[in-house]
XYZ file of C-alpha atoms in Angstrom:
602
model
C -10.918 70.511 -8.068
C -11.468 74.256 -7.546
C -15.020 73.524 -6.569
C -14.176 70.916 -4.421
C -11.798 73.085 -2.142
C -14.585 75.715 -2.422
C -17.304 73.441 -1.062
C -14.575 71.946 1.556
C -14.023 75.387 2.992
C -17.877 76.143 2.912
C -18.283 72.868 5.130
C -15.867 73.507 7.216
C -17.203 77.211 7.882
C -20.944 75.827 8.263
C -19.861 72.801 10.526
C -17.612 74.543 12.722
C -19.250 77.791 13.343
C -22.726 77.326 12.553
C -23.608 74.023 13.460
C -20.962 72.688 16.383
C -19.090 76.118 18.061
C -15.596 75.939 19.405
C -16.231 72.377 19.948
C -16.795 72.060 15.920
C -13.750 73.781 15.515
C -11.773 71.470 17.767
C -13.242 68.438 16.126
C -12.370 69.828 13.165
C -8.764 69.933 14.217
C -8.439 66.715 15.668
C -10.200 64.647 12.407
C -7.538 66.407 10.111
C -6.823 63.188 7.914
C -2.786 63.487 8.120
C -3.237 64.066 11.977
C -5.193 61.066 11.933
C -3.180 59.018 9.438
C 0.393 59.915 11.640
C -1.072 58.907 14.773
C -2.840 55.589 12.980
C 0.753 54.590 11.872
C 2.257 55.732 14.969
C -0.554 53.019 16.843
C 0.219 49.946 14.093
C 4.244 50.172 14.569
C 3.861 50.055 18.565
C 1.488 47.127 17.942
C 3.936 45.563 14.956
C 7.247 45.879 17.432
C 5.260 44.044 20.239
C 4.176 40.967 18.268
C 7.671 41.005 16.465
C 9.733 41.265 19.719
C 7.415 39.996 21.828
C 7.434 36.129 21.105
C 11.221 36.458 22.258
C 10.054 37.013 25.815
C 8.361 32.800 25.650
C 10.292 31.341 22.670
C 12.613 30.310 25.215
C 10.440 28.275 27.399
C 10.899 24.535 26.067
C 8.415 23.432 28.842
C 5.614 25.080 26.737
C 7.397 24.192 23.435
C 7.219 20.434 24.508
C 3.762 21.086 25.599
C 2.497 22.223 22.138
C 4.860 19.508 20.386
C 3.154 16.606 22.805
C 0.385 17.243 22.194
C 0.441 17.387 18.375
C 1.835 14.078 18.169
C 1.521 12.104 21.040
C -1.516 12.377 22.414
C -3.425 10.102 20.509
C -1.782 7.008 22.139
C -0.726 8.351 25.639
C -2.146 9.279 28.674
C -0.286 10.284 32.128
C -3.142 8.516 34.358
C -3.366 5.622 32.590
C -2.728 3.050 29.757
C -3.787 4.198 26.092
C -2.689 3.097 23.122
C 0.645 3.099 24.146
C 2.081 3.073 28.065
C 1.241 5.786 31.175
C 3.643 8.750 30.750
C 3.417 9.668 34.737
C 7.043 9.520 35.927
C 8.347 8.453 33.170
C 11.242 10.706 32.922
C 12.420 9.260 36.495
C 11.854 5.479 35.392
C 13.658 5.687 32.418
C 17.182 7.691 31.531
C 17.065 10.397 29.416
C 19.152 8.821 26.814
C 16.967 6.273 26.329
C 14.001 8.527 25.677
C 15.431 10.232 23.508
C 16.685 7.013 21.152
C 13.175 5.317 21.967
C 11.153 8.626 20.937
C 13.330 8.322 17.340
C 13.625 5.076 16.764
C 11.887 2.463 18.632
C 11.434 -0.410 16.735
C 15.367 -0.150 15.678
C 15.807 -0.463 19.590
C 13.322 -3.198 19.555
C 15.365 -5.173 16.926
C 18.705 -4.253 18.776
C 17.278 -6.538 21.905
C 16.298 -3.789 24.166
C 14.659 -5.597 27.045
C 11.817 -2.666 28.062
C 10.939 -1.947 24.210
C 10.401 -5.763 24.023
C 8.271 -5.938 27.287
C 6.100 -2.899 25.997
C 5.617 -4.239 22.759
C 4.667 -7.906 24.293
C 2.522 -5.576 26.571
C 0.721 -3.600 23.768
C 1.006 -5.491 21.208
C 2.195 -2.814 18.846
C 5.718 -0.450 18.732
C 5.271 3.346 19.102
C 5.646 5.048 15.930
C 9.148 6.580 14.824
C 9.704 10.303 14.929
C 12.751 10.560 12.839
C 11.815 14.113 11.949
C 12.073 15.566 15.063
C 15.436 17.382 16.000
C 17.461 16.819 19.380
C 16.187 19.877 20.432
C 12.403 18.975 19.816
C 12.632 15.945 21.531
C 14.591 17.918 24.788
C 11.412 20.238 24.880
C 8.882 17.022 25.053
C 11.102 15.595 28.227
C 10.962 18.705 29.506
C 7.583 18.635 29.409
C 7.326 15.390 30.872
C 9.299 16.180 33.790
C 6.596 18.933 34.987
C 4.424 15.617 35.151
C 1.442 17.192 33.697
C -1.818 15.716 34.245
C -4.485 18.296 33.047
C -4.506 16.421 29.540
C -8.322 15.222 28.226
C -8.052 11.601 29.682
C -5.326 11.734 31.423
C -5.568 13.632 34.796
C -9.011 12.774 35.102
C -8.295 8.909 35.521
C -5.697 9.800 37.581
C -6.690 9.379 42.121
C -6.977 12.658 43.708
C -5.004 13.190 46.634
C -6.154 14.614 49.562
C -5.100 17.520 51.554
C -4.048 20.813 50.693
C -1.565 21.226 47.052
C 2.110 21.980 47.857
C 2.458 25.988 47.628
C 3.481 27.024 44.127
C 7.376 28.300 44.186
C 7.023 31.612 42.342
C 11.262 30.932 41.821
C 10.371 28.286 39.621
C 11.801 28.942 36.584
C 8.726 27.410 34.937
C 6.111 29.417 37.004
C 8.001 32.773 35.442
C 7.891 31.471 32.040
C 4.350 30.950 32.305
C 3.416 34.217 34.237
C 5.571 36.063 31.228
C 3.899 34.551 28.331
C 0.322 35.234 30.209
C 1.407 38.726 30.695
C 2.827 39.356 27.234
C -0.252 37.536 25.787
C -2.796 39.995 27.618
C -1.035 43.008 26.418
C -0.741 41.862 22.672
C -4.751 41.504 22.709
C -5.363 44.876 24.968
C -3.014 46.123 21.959
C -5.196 44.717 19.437
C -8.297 45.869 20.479
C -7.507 49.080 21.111
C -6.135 49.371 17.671
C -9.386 48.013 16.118
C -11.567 50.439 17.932
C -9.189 53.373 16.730
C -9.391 52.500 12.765
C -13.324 52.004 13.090
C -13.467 55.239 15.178
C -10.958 57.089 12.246
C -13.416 55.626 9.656
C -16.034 56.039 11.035
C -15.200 60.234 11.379
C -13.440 60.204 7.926
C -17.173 58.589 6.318
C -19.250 61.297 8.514
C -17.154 64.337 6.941
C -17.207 62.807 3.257
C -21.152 62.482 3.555
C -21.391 66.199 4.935
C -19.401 67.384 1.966
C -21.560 66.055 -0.056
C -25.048 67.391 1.371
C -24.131 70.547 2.143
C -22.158 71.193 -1.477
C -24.254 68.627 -3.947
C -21.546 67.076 -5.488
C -21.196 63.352 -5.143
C -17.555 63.110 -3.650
C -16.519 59.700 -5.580
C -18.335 57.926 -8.800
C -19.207 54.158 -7.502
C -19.283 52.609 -10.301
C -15.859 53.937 -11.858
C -14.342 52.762 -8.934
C -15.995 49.718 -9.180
C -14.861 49.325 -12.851
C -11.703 49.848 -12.170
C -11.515 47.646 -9.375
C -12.494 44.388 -11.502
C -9.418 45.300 -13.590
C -7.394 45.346 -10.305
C -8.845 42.642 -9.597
C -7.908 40.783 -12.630
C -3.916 41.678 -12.774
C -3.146 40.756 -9.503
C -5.347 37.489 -9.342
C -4.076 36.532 -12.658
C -0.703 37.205 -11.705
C -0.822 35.676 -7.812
C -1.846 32.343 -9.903
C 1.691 32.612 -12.778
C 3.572 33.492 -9.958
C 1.975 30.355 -7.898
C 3.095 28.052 -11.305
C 6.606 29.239 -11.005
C 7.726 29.419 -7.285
C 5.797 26.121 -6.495
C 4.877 24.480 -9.187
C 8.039 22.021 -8.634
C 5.701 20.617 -5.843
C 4.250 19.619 -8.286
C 6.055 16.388 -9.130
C 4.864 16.553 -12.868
C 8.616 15.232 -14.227
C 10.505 13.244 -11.917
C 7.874 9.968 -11.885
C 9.416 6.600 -10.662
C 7.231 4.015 -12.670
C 6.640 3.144 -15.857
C 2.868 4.349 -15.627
C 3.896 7.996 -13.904
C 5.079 9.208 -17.583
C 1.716 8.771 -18.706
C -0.038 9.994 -15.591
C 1.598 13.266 -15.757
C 1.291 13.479 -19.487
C -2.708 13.100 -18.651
C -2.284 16.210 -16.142
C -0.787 18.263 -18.140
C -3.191 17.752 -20.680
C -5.646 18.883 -18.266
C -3.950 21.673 -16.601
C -3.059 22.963 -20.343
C -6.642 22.554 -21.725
C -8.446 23.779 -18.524
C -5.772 26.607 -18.161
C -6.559 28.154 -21.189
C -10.479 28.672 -20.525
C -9.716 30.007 -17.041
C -7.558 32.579 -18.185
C -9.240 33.602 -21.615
C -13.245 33.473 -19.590
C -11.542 35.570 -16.398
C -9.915 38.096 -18.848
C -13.498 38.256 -20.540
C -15.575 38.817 -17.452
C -13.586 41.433 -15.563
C -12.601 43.603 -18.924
C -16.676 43.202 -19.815
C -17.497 44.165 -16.338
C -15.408 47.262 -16.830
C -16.294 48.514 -20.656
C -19.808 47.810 -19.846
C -19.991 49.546 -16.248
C -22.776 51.695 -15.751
C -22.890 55.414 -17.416
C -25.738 58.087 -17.708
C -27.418 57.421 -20.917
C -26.342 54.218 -21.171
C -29.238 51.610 -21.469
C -28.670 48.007 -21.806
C -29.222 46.013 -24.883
C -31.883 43.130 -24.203
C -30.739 40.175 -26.074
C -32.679 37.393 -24.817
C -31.456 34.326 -27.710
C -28.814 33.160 -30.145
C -28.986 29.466 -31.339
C -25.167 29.539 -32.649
C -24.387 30.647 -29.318
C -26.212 27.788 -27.392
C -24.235 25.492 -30.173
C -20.612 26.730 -29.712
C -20.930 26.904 -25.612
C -22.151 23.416 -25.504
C -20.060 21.495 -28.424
C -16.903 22.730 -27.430
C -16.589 21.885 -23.767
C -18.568 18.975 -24.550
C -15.680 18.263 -27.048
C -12.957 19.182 -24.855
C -14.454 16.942 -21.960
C -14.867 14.023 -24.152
C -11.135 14.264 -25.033
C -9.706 14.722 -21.015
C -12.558 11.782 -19.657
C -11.453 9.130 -22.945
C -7.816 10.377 -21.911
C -8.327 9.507 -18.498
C -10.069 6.457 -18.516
C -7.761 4.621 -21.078
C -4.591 5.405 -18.527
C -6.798 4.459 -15.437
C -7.479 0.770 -17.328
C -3.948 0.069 -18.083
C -2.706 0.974 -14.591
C -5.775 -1.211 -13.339
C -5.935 -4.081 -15.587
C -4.164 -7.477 -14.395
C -0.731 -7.693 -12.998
C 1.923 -9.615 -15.197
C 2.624 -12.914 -14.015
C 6.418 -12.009 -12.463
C 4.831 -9.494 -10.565
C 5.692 -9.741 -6.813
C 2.515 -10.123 -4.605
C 3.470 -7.923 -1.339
C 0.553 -6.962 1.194
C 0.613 -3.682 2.588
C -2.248 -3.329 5.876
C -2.922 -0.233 7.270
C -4.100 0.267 10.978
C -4.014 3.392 13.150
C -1.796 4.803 12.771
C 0.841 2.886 11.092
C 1.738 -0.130 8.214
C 2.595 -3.560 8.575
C 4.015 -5.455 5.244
C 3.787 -8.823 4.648
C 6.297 -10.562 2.202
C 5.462 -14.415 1.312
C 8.153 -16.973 3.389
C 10.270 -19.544 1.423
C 7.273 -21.746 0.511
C 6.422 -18.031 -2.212
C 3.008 -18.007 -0.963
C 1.297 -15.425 1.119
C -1.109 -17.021 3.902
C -4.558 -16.850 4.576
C -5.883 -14.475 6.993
C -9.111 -13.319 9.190
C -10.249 -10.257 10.883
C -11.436 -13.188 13.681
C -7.464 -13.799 14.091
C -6.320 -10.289 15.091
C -4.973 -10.204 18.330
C -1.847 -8.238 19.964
C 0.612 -10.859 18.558
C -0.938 -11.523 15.184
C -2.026 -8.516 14.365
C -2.728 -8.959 11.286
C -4.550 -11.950 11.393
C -3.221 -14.468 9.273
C -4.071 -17.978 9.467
C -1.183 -19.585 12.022
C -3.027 -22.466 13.860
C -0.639 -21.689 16.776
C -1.813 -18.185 16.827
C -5.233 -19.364 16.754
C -4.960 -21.768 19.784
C -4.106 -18.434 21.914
C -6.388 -16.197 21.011
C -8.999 -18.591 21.524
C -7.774 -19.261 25.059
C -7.578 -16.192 25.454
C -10.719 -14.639 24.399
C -12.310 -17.825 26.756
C -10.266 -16.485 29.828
C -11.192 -13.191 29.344
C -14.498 -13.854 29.016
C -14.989 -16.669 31.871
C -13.610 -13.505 34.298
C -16.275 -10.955 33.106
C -19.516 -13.531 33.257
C -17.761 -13.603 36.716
C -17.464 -10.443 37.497
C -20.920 -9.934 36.258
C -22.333 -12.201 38.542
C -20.766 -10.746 41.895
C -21.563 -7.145 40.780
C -25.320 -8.187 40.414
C -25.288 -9.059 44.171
C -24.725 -5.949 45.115
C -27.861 -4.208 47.022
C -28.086 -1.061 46.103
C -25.769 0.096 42.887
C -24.550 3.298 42.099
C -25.325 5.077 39.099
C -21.314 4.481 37.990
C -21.686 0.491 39.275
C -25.368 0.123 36.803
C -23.276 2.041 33.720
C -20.072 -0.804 34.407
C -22.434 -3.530 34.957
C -24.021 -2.435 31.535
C -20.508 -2.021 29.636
C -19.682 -5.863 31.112
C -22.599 -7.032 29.014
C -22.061 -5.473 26.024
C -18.351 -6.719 26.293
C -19.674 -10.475 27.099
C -21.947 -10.270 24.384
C -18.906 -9.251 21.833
C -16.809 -11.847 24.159
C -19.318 -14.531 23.009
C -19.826 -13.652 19.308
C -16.079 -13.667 18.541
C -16.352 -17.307 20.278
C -18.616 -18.424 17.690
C -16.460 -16.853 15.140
C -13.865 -18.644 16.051
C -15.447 -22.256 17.015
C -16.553 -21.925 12.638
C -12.846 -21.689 11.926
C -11.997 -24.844 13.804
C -10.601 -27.336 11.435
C -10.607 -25.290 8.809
C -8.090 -27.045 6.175
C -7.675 -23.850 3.748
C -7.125 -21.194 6.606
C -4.699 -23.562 8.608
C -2.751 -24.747 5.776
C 0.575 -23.697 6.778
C 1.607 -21.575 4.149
C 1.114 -17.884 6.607
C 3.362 -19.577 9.510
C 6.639 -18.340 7.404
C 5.266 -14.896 6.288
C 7.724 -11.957 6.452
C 5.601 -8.807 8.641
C 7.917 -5.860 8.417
C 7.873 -2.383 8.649
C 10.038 -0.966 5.287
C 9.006 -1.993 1.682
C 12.072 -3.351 -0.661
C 11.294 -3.411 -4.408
C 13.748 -4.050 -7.259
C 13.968 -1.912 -10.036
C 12.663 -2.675 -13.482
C 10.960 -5.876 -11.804
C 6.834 -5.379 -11.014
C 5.223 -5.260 -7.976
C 1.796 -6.388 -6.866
C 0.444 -4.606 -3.859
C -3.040 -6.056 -2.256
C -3.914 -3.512 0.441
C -5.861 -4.122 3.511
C -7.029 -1.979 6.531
C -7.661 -2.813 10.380
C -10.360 -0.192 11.641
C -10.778 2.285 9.658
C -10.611 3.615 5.625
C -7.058 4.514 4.650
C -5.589 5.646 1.394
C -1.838 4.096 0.338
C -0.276 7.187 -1.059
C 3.239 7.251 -2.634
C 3.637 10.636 -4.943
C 6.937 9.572 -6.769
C 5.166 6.126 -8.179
C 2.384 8.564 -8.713
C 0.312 5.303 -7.025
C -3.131 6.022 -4.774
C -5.358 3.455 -3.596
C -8.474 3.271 -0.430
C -7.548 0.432 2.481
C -10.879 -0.941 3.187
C -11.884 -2.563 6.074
C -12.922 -6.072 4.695
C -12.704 -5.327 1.039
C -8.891 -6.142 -0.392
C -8.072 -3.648 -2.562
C -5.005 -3.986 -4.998
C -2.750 -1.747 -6.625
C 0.592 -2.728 -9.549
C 3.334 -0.909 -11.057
C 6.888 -1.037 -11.823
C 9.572 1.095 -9.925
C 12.366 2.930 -12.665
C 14.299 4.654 -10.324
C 16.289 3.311 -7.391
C 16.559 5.350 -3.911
C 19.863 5.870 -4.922
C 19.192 7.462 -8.826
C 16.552 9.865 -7.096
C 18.700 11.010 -4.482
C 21.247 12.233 -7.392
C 18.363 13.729 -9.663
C 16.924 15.802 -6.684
C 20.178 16.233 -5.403
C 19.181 15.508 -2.070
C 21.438 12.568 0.178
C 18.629 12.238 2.251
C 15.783 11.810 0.344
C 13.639 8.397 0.609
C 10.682 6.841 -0.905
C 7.486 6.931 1.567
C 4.372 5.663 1.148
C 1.636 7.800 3.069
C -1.886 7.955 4.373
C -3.871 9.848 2.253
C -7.010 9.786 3.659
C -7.650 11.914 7.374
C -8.249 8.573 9.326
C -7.775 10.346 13.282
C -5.490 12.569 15.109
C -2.051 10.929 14.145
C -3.105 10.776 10.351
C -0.266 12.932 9.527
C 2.682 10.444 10.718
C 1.651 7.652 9.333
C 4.260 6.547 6.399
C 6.741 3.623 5.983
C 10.091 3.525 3.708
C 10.095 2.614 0.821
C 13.311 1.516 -0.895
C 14.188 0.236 -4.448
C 16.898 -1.331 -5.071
C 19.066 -1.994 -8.372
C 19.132 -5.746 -8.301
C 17.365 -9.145 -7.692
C 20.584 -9.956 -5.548
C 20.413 -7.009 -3.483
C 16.716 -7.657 -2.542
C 17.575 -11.671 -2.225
C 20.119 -10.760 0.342
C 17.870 -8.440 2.373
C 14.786 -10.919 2.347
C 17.406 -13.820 3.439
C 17.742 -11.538 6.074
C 14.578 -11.140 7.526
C 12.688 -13.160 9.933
C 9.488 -15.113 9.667
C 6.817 -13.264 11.996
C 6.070 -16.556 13.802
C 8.918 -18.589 13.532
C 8.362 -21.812 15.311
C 10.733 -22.416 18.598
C 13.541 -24.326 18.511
C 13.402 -27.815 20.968
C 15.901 -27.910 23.608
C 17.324 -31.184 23.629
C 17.949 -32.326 27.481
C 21.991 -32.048 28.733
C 21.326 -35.842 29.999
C 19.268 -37.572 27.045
C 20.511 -40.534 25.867
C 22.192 -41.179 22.032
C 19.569 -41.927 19.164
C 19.748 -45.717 18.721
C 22.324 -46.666 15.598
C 20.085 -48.440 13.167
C 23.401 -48.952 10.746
C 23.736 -52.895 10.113
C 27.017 -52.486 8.646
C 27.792 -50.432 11.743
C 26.613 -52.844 14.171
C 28.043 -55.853 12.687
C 32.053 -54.118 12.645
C 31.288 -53.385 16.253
C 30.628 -57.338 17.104
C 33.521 -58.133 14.932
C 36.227 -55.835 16.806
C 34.130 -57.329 20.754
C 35.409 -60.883 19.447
């Protein structure tokens, strides 16, 4: 240490005098570490009170909450401009009552059911009901009208379908309320990053001169100022405690994310018994082989003198590194495919057949009618009102008439447009999108003419088929789930049945167990009133991926689930006949009848 302080005032004397002056000595003065290390800290608290303090300054702005909240979760099916997915948002906030916003944003299809004349025109319009956003607060859904009511139309899609206006914009109030918000969070913004970078440039400039002054100790004195490879030693075992105890301390704050004891079917027990088996045997290598290479890293770091051993072969080595994992993975993949056959293998025969089809972004169920059967279906059939395509010659009439209208309009339209003398670019690229839709136009035709008269797919047994949105299973009783998907691949995900299976796109997939635990059992074991069964999307299938789930609710008898299916409706119930005020009586075809009459005439 002596030596150190001797060769640090040397360097100082040989810097500052001899080499740099009175501007040496100055520099000297200025990259004295505390000096530097007081006025570093000084910088970082300035910088840590602005982004603390500063988000206060635009939290309050719901416009740009609503903004940031909108687009997370609604832009997939809306536009402002024009029709997506789901209806133009332009105005909407001064066609409909705020009220009802709110209510339809939460819970539209309960409105729907409830009779609510314009959720029943805009699902006859669209042929689908806007998802539910249960989860969002009152507040939430105030910041997304609040947005709405600035009538944004700058949104990809949107704006740019919308018809520019001529003339000159109405000048920009700078009273707006709005317009201050947003000029405040610009200018807070801009001085966080200003902040930011001048920060950066003043810890590479402090290292840089701390670096400079450690590598002039060092040439002018000859002593090496720090030992690499100590450091480095010591730096795997660093290394080693913290990452070993980041992952314990992982295992106890979250491992009860883990769901590895509260499974709700018979076939979760052994599931999680099959993880843990896992997470036990593969545990114990990962800790015992990181211990082993950090603390040989370290013992075995480099030293003068030291030379290392070359130790090119072992055979018992090569034999007890390959038998025992191959052992150990033997045991985990005989382990795991024994509880994957029993989960797959055939469903018993009381097993409930329910179909479960996915679409983006959303489910539909399908429960068999009173006949017990579930009815054939088509991807040819899927139209806005049958939308999942099952075999209901009614339904097929329709779409057939329809997909003939809509296609005796665009061979139409086709033929005017090709009269025109001299097309634009943007009339040659719609004239080329009208054949391309004819063409589709004609092929589903042809699908459709090969389905005409087709006994099996028409046989009646789809026209009383439950399509709902919740899934009701009984406890203790199995269920048979036969998954299917509209557009694209999906993944039916329910954590608590510990259940996973792909939706495929023309390939039925299927999926059985049997529920142990009602709604109402789990609520009291996780002590949580509000908790419900969901069954998710487990596969990233767009930009609302993360909302699609439906309920899923078990319940503790067959007379409880009875009562609730007695209560549902057939998807395409068949209209009752109105019987004319002036028709005249059914003739009496009663002889006894008849002959009384003549009796009591005489």
């Amino acid at each position: 240490m002596r030596k150190l302080q001797k060769s640090w005032l040397l360097l100082k004397d040989v810097v500052t005098t001899r080499v740099l002056g009175n501007f040496g000595n100055r520099l000297y003065k200025v990259m004295n570490l505390r000096t530097l290390i007081k006025k570093l800290t000084s910088a970082l608290t300035v910088l840590l009170a602005v982004v603390l303090f500063a988000p206060t300054a635009y939290a309050d702005g719901n416009v740009e909450t609503g903004k940031k909240l909108f687009e997370e979760n609604c832009t997939s099916c809306h536009f402002f401009g024009r029709d997506g997915q789901g209806p133009a948002l332009k105005d909407v906030t001064t066609r409909r009552p705020e009220a009802w916003l709110k209510q339809w944003i939460k819970q539209a299809d309960k409105m729907i059911d409830a009779g609510d004349p314009v959720g029943k025109q805009l699902k006859e319009k669209f042929g689908v009901v806007m998802t539910n956003f249960e989860w969002m607060t009152d507040a939430q859904i105030g910041d997304i009208i609040a947005y709405l009511k600035t009538n944004p139309t700058d949104l990809p899609g949107g704006g740019g379908d919308e018809k520019k206006e001529d003339g000159p914009k109405p000048p920009i109030n700078p009273d707006n309320p709005d317009v201050k918000d947003k000029e405040a969070t610009s200018s807070v913004k801009s001085l966080i990053n200003f902040l930011i970078v001048l920060i950066l440039i003043a810890v590479l400039i402090i290292m840089g001169a701390v670096f400079n002054v450690l590598g002039l100790i060092s040439r002018y004195t000859g002593i090496p100022f720090s030992n690499p490879h100590r450091i480095n030693a010591w730096l795997m075992i660093v290394f080693m405690v913290v990452g070993l105890g980041a992952t314990f301390w992982e295992f106890k704050v979250h491992g009860k994310f883990a769901l590895i004891d509260n499974a709700a079917s018979e076939h979760g027990a052994s599931v999680d018994s099959m993880l843990m088996t896992t997470l036990y045997i593969t545990g114990f290598v990962f800790v015992v082989t990181q211990i082993a290479l950090f603390v040989f890293a370290f013992m075995y770091r480099h030293k003068p003198g030291r030379k290392a051993l070359f130790y090119p072969h072992n055979n018992m080595l090569e034999y007890i590194w390959t038998i025992i994992p191959a052992i150990a993975l033997t045991v985990l993949v005989i382990n795991g495919f024994t509880k994957w056959s029993s989960i797959t293998k055939k469903a018993p025969e009381n097993a409930e057949t329910v179909e479960v089809f996915a679409y983006q972004f959303g489910w539909n169920v399908r429960y068999a009618g009173a006949d017990k059967k579930l009815g054939e279906f088509s991807f040819n059939l899927i139209s806005g009102t049958n939308p999942l395509g099952l075999g209901v010659e009614d339904q097929y009439t329709k779409l057939k008439a329809e997909v003939d209208t809509n296609l005796a309009k665009n061979e139409d339209l086709y033929k005017r447009m090709q009269t025109i003398p001299d097309p634009t670019s943007e009339e040659k690229e719609e004239m080329a999108g009208l054949v391309q839709k004819i063409r589709l136009q004609k092929a589903h035709l042809s699908r459709l003419a090969a389905l005409e008269g087709d006994k099996k797919m028409f046989n009646k047994t789809a026209d009383d088929d439950l399509v709902l949105k919740e899934i009701v299973l009984v406890k203790n009783k199995p269920i048979h789930f036969v998954f299917r998907a509209r557009d694209v691949i999906h993944s039916a995900y329910s954590p608590h049945f510990r259940m996973q299976m792909n939706c495929v796109p023309g390939m039925p997939t299927t999926f059985w167990f049997t529920p142990t635990k009602t709604t109402a059992e789990m609520r009291g074991i996780l002590e949580d009133p509000k908790f419900d069964y969901y069954l998710y999307c487990a596969k990233i299938c767009g930009a609302a991926h993360y909302n699609m789930k439906i309920k899923i609710r078990v319940v503790e008898t067959e007379a409880e689930y009875q009562k609730w299916i007695a209560e549902q409706k057939p998807a395409f119930a068949p209209a009752a006949e109105a019987v004319p005020a002036n028709a005249p009586a059914p003739a009496d075809t009663d002889t006894t009848k008849t002959q009384v009459m003549a009796l009591n005439a005489k």
